[in-house]
Short mmCIF file of N, CA and C in Angstrom, two decimals:
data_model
loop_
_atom_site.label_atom_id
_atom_site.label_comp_id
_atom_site.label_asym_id
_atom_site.label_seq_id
_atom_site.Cartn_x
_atom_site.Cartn_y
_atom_site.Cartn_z
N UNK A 1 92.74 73.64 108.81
CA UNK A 1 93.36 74.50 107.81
C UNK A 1 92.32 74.78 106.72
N UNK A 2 91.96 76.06 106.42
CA UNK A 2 91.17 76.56 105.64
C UNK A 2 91.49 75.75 104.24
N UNK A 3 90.82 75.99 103.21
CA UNK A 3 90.96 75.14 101.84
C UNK A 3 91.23 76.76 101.30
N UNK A 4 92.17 76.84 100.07
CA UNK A 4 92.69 77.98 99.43
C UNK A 4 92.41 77.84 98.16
N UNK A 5 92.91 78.94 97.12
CA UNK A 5 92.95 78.32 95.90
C UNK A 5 93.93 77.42 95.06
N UNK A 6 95.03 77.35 96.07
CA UNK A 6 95.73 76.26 96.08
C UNK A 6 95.99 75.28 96.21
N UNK A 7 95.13 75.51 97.65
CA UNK A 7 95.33 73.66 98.13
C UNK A 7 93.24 73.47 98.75
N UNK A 8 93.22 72.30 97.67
CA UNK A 8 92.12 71.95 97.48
C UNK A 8 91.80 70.85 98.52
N UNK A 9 90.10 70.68 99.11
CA UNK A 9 90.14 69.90 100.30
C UNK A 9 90.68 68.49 99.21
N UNK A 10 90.76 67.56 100.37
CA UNK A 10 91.26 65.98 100.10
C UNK A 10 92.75 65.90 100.70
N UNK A 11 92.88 64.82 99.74
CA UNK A 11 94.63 64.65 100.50
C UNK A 11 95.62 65.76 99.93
N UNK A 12 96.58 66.41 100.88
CA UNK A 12 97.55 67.36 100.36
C UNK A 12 98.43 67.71 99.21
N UNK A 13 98.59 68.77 98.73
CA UNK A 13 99.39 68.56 97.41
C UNK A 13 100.38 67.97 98.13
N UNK A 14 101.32 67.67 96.94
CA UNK A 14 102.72 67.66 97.26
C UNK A 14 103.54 69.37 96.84
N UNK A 15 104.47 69.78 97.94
CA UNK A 15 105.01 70.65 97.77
C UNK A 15 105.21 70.95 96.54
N UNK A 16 105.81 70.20 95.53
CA UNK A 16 106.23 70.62 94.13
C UNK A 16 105.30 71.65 93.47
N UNK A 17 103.72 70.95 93.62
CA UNK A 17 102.82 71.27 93.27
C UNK A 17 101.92 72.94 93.57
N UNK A 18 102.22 72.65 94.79
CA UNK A 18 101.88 74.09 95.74
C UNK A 18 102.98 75.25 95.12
N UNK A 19 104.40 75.17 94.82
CA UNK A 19 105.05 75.82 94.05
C UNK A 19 105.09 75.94 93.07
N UNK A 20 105.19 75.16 92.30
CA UNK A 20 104.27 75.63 90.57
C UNK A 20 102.94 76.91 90.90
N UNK A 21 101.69 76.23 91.03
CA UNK A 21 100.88 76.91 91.09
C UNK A 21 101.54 78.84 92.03
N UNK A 22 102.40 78.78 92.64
CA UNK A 22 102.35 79.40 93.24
C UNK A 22 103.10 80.39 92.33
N UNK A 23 104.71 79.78 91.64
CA UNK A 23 104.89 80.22 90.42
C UNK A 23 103.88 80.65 88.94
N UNK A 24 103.21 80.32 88.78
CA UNK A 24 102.14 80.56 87.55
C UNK A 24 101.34 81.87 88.12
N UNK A 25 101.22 82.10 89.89
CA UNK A 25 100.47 83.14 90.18
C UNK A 25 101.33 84.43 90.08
N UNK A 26 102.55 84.16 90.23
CA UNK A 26 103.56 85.32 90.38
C UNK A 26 103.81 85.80 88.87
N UNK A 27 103.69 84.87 87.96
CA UNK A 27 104.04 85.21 86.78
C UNK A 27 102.55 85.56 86.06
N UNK A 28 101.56 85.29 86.50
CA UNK A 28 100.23 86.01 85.94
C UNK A 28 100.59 87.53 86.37
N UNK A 29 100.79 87.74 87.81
CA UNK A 29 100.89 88.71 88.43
C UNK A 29 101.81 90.24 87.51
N UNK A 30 102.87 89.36 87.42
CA UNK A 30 103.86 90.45 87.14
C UNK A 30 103.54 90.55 85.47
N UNK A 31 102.90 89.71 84.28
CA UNK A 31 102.39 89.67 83.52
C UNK A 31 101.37 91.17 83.30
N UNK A 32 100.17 91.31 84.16
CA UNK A 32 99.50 91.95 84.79
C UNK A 32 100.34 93.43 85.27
N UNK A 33 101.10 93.46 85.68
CA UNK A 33 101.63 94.56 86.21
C UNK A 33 102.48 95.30 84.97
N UNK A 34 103.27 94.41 83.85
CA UNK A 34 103.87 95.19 83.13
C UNK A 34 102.38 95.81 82.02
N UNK A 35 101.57 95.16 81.82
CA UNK A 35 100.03 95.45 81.83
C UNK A 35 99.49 97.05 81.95
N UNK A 36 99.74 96.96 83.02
CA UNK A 36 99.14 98.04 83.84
C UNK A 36 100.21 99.29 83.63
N UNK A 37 101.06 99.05 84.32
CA UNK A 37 102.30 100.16 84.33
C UNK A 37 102.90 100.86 82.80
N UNK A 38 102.82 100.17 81.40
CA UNK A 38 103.39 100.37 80.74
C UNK A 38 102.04 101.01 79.90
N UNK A 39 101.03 101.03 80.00
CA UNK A 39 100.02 101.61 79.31
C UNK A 39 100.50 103.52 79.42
N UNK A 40 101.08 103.57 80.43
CA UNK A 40 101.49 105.35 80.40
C UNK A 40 100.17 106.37 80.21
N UNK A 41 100.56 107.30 79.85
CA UNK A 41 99.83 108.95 79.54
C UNK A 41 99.56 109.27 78.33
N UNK A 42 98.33 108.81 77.85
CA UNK A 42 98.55 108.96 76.69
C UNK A 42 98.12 110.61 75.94
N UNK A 43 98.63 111.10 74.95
CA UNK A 43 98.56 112.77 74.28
C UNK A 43 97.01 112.88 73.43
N UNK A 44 97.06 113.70 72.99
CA UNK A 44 95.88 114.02 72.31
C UNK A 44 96.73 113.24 71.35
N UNK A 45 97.12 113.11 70.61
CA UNK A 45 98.18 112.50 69.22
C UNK A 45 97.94 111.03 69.36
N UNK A 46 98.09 110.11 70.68
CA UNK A 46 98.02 108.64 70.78
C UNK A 46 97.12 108.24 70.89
N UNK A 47 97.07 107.41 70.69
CA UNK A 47 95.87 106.53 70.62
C UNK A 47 95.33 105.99 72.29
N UNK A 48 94.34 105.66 72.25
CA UNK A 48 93.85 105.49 73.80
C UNK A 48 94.85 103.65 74.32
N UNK A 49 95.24 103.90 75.90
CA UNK A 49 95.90 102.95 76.22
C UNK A 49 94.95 101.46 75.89
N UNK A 50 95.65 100.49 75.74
CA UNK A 50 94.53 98.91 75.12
C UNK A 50 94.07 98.96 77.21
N UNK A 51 92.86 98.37 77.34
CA UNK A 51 92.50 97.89 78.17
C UNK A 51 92.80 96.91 78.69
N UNK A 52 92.95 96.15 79.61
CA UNK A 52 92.60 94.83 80.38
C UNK A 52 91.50 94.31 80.87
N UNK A 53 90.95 93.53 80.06
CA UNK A 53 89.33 93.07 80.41
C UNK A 53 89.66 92.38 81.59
N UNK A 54 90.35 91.51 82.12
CA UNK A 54 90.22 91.24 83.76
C UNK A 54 90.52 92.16 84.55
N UNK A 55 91.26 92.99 84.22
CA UNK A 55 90.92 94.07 85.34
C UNK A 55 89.71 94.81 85.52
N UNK A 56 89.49 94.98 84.10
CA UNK A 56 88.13 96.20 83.89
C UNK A 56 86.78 95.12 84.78
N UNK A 57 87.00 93.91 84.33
CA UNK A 57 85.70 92.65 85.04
C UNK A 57 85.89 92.93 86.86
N UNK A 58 87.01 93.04 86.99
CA UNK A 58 87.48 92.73 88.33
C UNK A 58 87.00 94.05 89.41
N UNK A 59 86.99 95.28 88.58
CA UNK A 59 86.46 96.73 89.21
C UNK A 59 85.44 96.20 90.09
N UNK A 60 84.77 95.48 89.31
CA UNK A 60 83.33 95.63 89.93
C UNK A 60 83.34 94.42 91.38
N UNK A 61 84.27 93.95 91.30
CA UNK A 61 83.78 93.01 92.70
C UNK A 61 85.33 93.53 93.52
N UNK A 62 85.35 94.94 93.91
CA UNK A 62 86.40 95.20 94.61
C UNK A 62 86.10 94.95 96.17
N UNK A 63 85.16 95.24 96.43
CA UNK A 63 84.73 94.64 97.74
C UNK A 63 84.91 93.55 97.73
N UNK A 64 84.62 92.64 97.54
CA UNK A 64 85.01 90.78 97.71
C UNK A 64 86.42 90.77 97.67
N UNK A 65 87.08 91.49 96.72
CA UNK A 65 88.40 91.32 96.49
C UNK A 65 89.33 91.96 98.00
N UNK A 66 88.40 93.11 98.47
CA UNK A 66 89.22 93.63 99.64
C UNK A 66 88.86 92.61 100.85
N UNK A 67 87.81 92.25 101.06
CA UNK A 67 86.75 91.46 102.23
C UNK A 67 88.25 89.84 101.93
N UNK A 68 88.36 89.25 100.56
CA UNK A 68 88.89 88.25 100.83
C UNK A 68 90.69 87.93 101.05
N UNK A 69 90.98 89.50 101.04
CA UNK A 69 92.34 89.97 101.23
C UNK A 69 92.85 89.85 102.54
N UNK A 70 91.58 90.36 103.47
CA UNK A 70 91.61 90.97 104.49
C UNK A 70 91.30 89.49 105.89
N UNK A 71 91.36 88.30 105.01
CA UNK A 71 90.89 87.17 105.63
C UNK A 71 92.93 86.84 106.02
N UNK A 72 93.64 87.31 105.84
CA UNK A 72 95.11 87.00 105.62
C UNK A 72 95.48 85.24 105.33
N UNK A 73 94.54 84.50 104.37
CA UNK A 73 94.55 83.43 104.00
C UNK A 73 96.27 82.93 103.61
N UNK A 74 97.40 82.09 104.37
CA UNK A 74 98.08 82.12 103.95
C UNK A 74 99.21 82.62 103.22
N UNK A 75 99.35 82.08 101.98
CA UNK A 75 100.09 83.18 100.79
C UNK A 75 99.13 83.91 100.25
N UNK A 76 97.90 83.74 100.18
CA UNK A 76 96.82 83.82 99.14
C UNK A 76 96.79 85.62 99.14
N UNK A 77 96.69 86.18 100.59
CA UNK A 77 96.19 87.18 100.96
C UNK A 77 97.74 88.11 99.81
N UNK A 78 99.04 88.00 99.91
CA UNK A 78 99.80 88.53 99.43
C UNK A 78 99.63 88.65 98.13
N UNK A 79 99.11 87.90 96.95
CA UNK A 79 98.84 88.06 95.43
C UNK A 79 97.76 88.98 95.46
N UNK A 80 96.78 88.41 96.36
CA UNK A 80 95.34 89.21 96.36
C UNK A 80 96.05 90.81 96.59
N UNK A 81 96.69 91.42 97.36
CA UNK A 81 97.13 92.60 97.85
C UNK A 81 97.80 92.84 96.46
N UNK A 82 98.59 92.39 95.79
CA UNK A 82 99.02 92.63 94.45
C UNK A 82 98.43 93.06 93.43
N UNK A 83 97.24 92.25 93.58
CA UNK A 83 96.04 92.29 92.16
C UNK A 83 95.35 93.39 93.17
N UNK A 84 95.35 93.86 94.47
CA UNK A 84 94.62 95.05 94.38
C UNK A 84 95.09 95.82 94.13
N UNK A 85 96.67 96.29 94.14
CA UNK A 85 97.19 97.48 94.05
C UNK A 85 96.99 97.78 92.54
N UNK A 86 97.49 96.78 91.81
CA UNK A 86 97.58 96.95 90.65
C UNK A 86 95.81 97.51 90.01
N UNK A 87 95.06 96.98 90.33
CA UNK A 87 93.45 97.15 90.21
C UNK A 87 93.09 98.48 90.45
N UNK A 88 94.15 98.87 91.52
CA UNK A 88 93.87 100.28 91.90
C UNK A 88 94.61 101.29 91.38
N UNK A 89 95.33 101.20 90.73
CA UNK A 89 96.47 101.86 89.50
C UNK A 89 95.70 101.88 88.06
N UNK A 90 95.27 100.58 88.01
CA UNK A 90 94.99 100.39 86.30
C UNK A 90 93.58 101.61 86.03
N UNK A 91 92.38 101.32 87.26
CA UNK A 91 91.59 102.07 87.49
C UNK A 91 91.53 103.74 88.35
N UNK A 92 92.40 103.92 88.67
CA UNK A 92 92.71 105.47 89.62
C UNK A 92 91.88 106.19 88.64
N UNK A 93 90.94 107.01 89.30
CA UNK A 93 91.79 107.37 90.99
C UNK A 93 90.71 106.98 91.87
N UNK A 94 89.51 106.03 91.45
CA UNK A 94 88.38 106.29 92.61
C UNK A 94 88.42 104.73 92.69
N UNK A 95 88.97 103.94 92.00
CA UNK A 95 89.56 102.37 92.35
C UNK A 95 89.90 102.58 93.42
N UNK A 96 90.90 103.28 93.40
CA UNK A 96 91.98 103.52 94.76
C UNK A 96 92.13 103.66 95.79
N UNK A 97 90.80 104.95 96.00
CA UNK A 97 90.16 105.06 97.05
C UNK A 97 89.36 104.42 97.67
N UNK A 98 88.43 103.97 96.56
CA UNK A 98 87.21 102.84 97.24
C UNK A 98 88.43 102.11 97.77
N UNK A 99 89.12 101.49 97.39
CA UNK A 99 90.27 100.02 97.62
C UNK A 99 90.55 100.34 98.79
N UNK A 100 90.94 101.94 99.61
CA UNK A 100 91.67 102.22 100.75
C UNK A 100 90.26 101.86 101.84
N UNK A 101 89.50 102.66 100.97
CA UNK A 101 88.13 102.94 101.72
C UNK A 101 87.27 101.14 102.17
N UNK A 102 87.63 100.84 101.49
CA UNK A 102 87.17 99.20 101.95
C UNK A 102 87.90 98.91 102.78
N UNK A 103 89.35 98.60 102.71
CA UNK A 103 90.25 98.43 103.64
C UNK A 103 89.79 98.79 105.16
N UNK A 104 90.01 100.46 105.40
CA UNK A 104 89.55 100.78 106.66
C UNK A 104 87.94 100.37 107.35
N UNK A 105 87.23 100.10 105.98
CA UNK A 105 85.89 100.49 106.98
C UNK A 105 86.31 98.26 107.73
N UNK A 106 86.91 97.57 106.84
CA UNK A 106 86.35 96.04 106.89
C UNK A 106 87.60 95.41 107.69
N UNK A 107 88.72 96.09 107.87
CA UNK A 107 89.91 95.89 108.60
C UNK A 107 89.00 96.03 109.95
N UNK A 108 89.68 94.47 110.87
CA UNK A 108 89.57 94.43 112.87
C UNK A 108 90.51 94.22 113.43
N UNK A 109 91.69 94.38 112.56
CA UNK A 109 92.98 93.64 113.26
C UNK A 109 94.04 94.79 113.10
N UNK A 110 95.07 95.31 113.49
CA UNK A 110 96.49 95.69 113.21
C UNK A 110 96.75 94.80 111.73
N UNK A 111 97.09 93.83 111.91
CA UNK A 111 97.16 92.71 110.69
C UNK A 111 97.09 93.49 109.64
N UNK A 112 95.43 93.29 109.97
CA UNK A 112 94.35 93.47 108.32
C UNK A 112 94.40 95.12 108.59
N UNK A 113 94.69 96.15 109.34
CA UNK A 113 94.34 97.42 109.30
C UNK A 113 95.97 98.17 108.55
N UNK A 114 97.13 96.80 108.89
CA UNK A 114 98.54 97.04 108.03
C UNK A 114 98.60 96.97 106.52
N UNK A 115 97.66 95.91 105.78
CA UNK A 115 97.26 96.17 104.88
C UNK A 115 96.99 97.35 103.91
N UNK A 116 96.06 98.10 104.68
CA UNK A 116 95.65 99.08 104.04
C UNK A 116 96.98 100.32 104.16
N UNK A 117 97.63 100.11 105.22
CA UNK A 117 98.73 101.32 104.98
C UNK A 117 99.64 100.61 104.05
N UNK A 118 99.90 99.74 103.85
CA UNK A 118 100.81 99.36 102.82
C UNK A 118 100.23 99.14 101.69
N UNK A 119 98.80 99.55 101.62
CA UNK A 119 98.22 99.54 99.92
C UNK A 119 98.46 101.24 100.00
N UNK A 120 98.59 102.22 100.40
CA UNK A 120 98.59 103.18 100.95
C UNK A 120 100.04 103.99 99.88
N UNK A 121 100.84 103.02 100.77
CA UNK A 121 102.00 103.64 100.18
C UNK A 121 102.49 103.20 98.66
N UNK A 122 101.76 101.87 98.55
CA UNK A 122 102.55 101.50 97.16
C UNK A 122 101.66 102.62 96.38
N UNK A 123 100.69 103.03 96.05
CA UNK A 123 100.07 103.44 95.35
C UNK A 123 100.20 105.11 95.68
N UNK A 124 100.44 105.74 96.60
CA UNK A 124 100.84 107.21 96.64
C UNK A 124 102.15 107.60 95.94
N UNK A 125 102.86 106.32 95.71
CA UNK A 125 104.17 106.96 95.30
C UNK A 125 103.87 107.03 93.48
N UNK A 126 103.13 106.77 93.34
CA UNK A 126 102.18 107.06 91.64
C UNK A 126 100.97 107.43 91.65
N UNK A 127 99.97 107.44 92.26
CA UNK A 127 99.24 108.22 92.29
C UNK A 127 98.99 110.03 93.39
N UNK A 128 98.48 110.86 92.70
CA UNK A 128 98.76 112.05 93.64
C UNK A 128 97.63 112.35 94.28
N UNK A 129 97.48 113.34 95.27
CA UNK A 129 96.61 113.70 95.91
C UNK A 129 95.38 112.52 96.67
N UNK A 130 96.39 111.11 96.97
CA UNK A 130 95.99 110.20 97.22
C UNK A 130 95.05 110.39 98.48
N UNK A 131 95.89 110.70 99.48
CA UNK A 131 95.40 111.15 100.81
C UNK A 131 94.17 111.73 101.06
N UNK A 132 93.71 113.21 100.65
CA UNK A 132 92.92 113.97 100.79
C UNK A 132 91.51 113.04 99.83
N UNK A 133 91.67 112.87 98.85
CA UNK A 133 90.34 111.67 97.88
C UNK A 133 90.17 111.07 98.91
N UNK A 134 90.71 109.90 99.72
CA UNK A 134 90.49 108.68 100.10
C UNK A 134 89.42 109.35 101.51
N UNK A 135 90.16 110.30 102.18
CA UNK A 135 89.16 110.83 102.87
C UNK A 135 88.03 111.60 102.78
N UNK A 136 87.83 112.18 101.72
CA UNK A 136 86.71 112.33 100.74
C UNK A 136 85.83 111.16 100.46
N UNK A 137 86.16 109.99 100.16
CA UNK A 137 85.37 109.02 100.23
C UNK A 137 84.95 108.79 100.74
N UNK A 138 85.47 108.64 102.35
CA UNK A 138 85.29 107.63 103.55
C UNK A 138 83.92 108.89 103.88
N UNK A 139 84.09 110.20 104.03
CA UNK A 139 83.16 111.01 104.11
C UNK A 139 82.07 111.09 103.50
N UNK A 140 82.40 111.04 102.04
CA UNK A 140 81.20 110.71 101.66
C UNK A 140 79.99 109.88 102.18
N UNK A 141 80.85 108.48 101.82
CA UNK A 141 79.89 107.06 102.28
C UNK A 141 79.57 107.21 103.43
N UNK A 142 79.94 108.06 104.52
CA UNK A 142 79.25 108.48 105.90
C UNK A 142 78.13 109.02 105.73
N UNK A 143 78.36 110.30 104.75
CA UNK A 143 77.63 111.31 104.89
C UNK A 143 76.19 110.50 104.41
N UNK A 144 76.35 109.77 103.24
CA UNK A 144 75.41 109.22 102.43
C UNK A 144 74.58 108.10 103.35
N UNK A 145 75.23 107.83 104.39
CA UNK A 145 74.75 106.80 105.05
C UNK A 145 74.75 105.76 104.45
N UNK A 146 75.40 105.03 103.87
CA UNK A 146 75.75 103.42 102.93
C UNK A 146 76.23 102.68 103.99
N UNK A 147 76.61 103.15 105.42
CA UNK A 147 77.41 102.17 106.12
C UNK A 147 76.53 101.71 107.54
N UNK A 148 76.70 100.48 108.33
CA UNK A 148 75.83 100.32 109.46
C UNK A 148 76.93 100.72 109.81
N UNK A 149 76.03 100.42 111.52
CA UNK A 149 76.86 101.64 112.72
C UNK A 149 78.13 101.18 112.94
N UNK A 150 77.60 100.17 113.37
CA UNK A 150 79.19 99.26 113.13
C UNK A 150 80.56 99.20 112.48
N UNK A 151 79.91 99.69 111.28
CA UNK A 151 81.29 99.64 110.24
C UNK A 151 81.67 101.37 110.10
N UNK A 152 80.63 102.39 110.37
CA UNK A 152 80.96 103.40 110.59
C UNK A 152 82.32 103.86 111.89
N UNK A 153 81.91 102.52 112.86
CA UNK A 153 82.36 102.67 114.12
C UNK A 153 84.14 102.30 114.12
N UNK A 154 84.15 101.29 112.99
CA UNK A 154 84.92 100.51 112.91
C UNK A 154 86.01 101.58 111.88
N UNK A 155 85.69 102.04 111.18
CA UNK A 155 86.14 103.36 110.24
C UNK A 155 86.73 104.32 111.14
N UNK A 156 85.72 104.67 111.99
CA UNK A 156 86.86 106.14 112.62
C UNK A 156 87.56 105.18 113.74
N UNK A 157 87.42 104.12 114.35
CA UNK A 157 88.41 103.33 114.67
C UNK A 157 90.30 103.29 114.23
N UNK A 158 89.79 102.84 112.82
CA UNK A 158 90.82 102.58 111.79
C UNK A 158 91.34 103.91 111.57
N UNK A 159 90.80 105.17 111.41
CA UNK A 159 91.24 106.04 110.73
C UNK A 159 91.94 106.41 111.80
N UNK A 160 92.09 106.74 113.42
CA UNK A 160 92.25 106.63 114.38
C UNK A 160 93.46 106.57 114.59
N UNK A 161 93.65 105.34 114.45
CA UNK A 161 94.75 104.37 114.60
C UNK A 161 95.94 104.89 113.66
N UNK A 162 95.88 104.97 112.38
CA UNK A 162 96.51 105.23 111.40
C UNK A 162 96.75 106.58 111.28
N UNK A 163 96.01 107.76 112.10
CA UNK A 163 96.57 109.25 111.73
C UNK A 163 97.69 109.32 113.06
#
């Protein structure tokens, strides 16, 4: 059994323990989400929405964040999918895409390739013109050549599968 951020190698928590922690993640989480969601649209008249410095820190290692999502570690993988959606909301619209766009190129499984349609949908039903960007991306990073063959291969694989 893999070691998580829960359960640390040595001898086992005790259940109690594994639920707390597991509670404190749900409530960071949704902490985080009223965060995110309640910042709104702001007018020429308002003032700019306050930031979230862990999110804004977190932009930058979205790859690790998708790569360690995509490991379906337990519970772990389900918060991680949380803190991406939300990551990909707080930051839209090119969070979002990269976020989809990682997904497909690093997804090998149905599993891990379900993921990405269900980051898919939480985030189309608030963000627009989701679809057409994300494939704009994936094109791009082709076009640009950023990807080995492999993961190119593995992309129209995924995309494949999912149209």
């Amino acid at each position: 059994m893999p070691a998580s951020v829960i359960t640390p190698p040595g001898p086992p928590l005790h259940d109690g323990v594994r639920e707390a922690c597991d509670r404190v993640i749900q409530l960071l989480l949704l902490h985080l989400q009223k965060l995110v969601y309640n910042r709104g649209n702001p007018t020429l008249t308002d003032s700019p929405p306050r930031p979230v410095p862990f999110l804004d820190a977190l932009r930058f290692h979205l790859p690790d964040l998708c790569a360690e999502t995509l490991r379906l570690e337990r519970k772990r993988f389900l918060w991680q999918h949380q803190l991406l959606a939300l990551l990909a909301v707080y930051s839209a619209p090119h969070c979002a895409t990269d976020a989809l766009f990682f997904l497909l190129t690093l997804a090998r499984s149905q599993e891990e390739l379900a993921l990405a349609t269900q980051l898919y949908a939480v985030l189309s039903s608030c963000l627009l013109d989701l679809l057409p960007a994300t494939v704009k991306t994936c094109v791009c990073q082709i076009h640009a050549g950023r990807l080995p063959e492999w993961q190119t291969v593995q992309l129209f694989r995924n995309l494949a599968l999912v149209v």
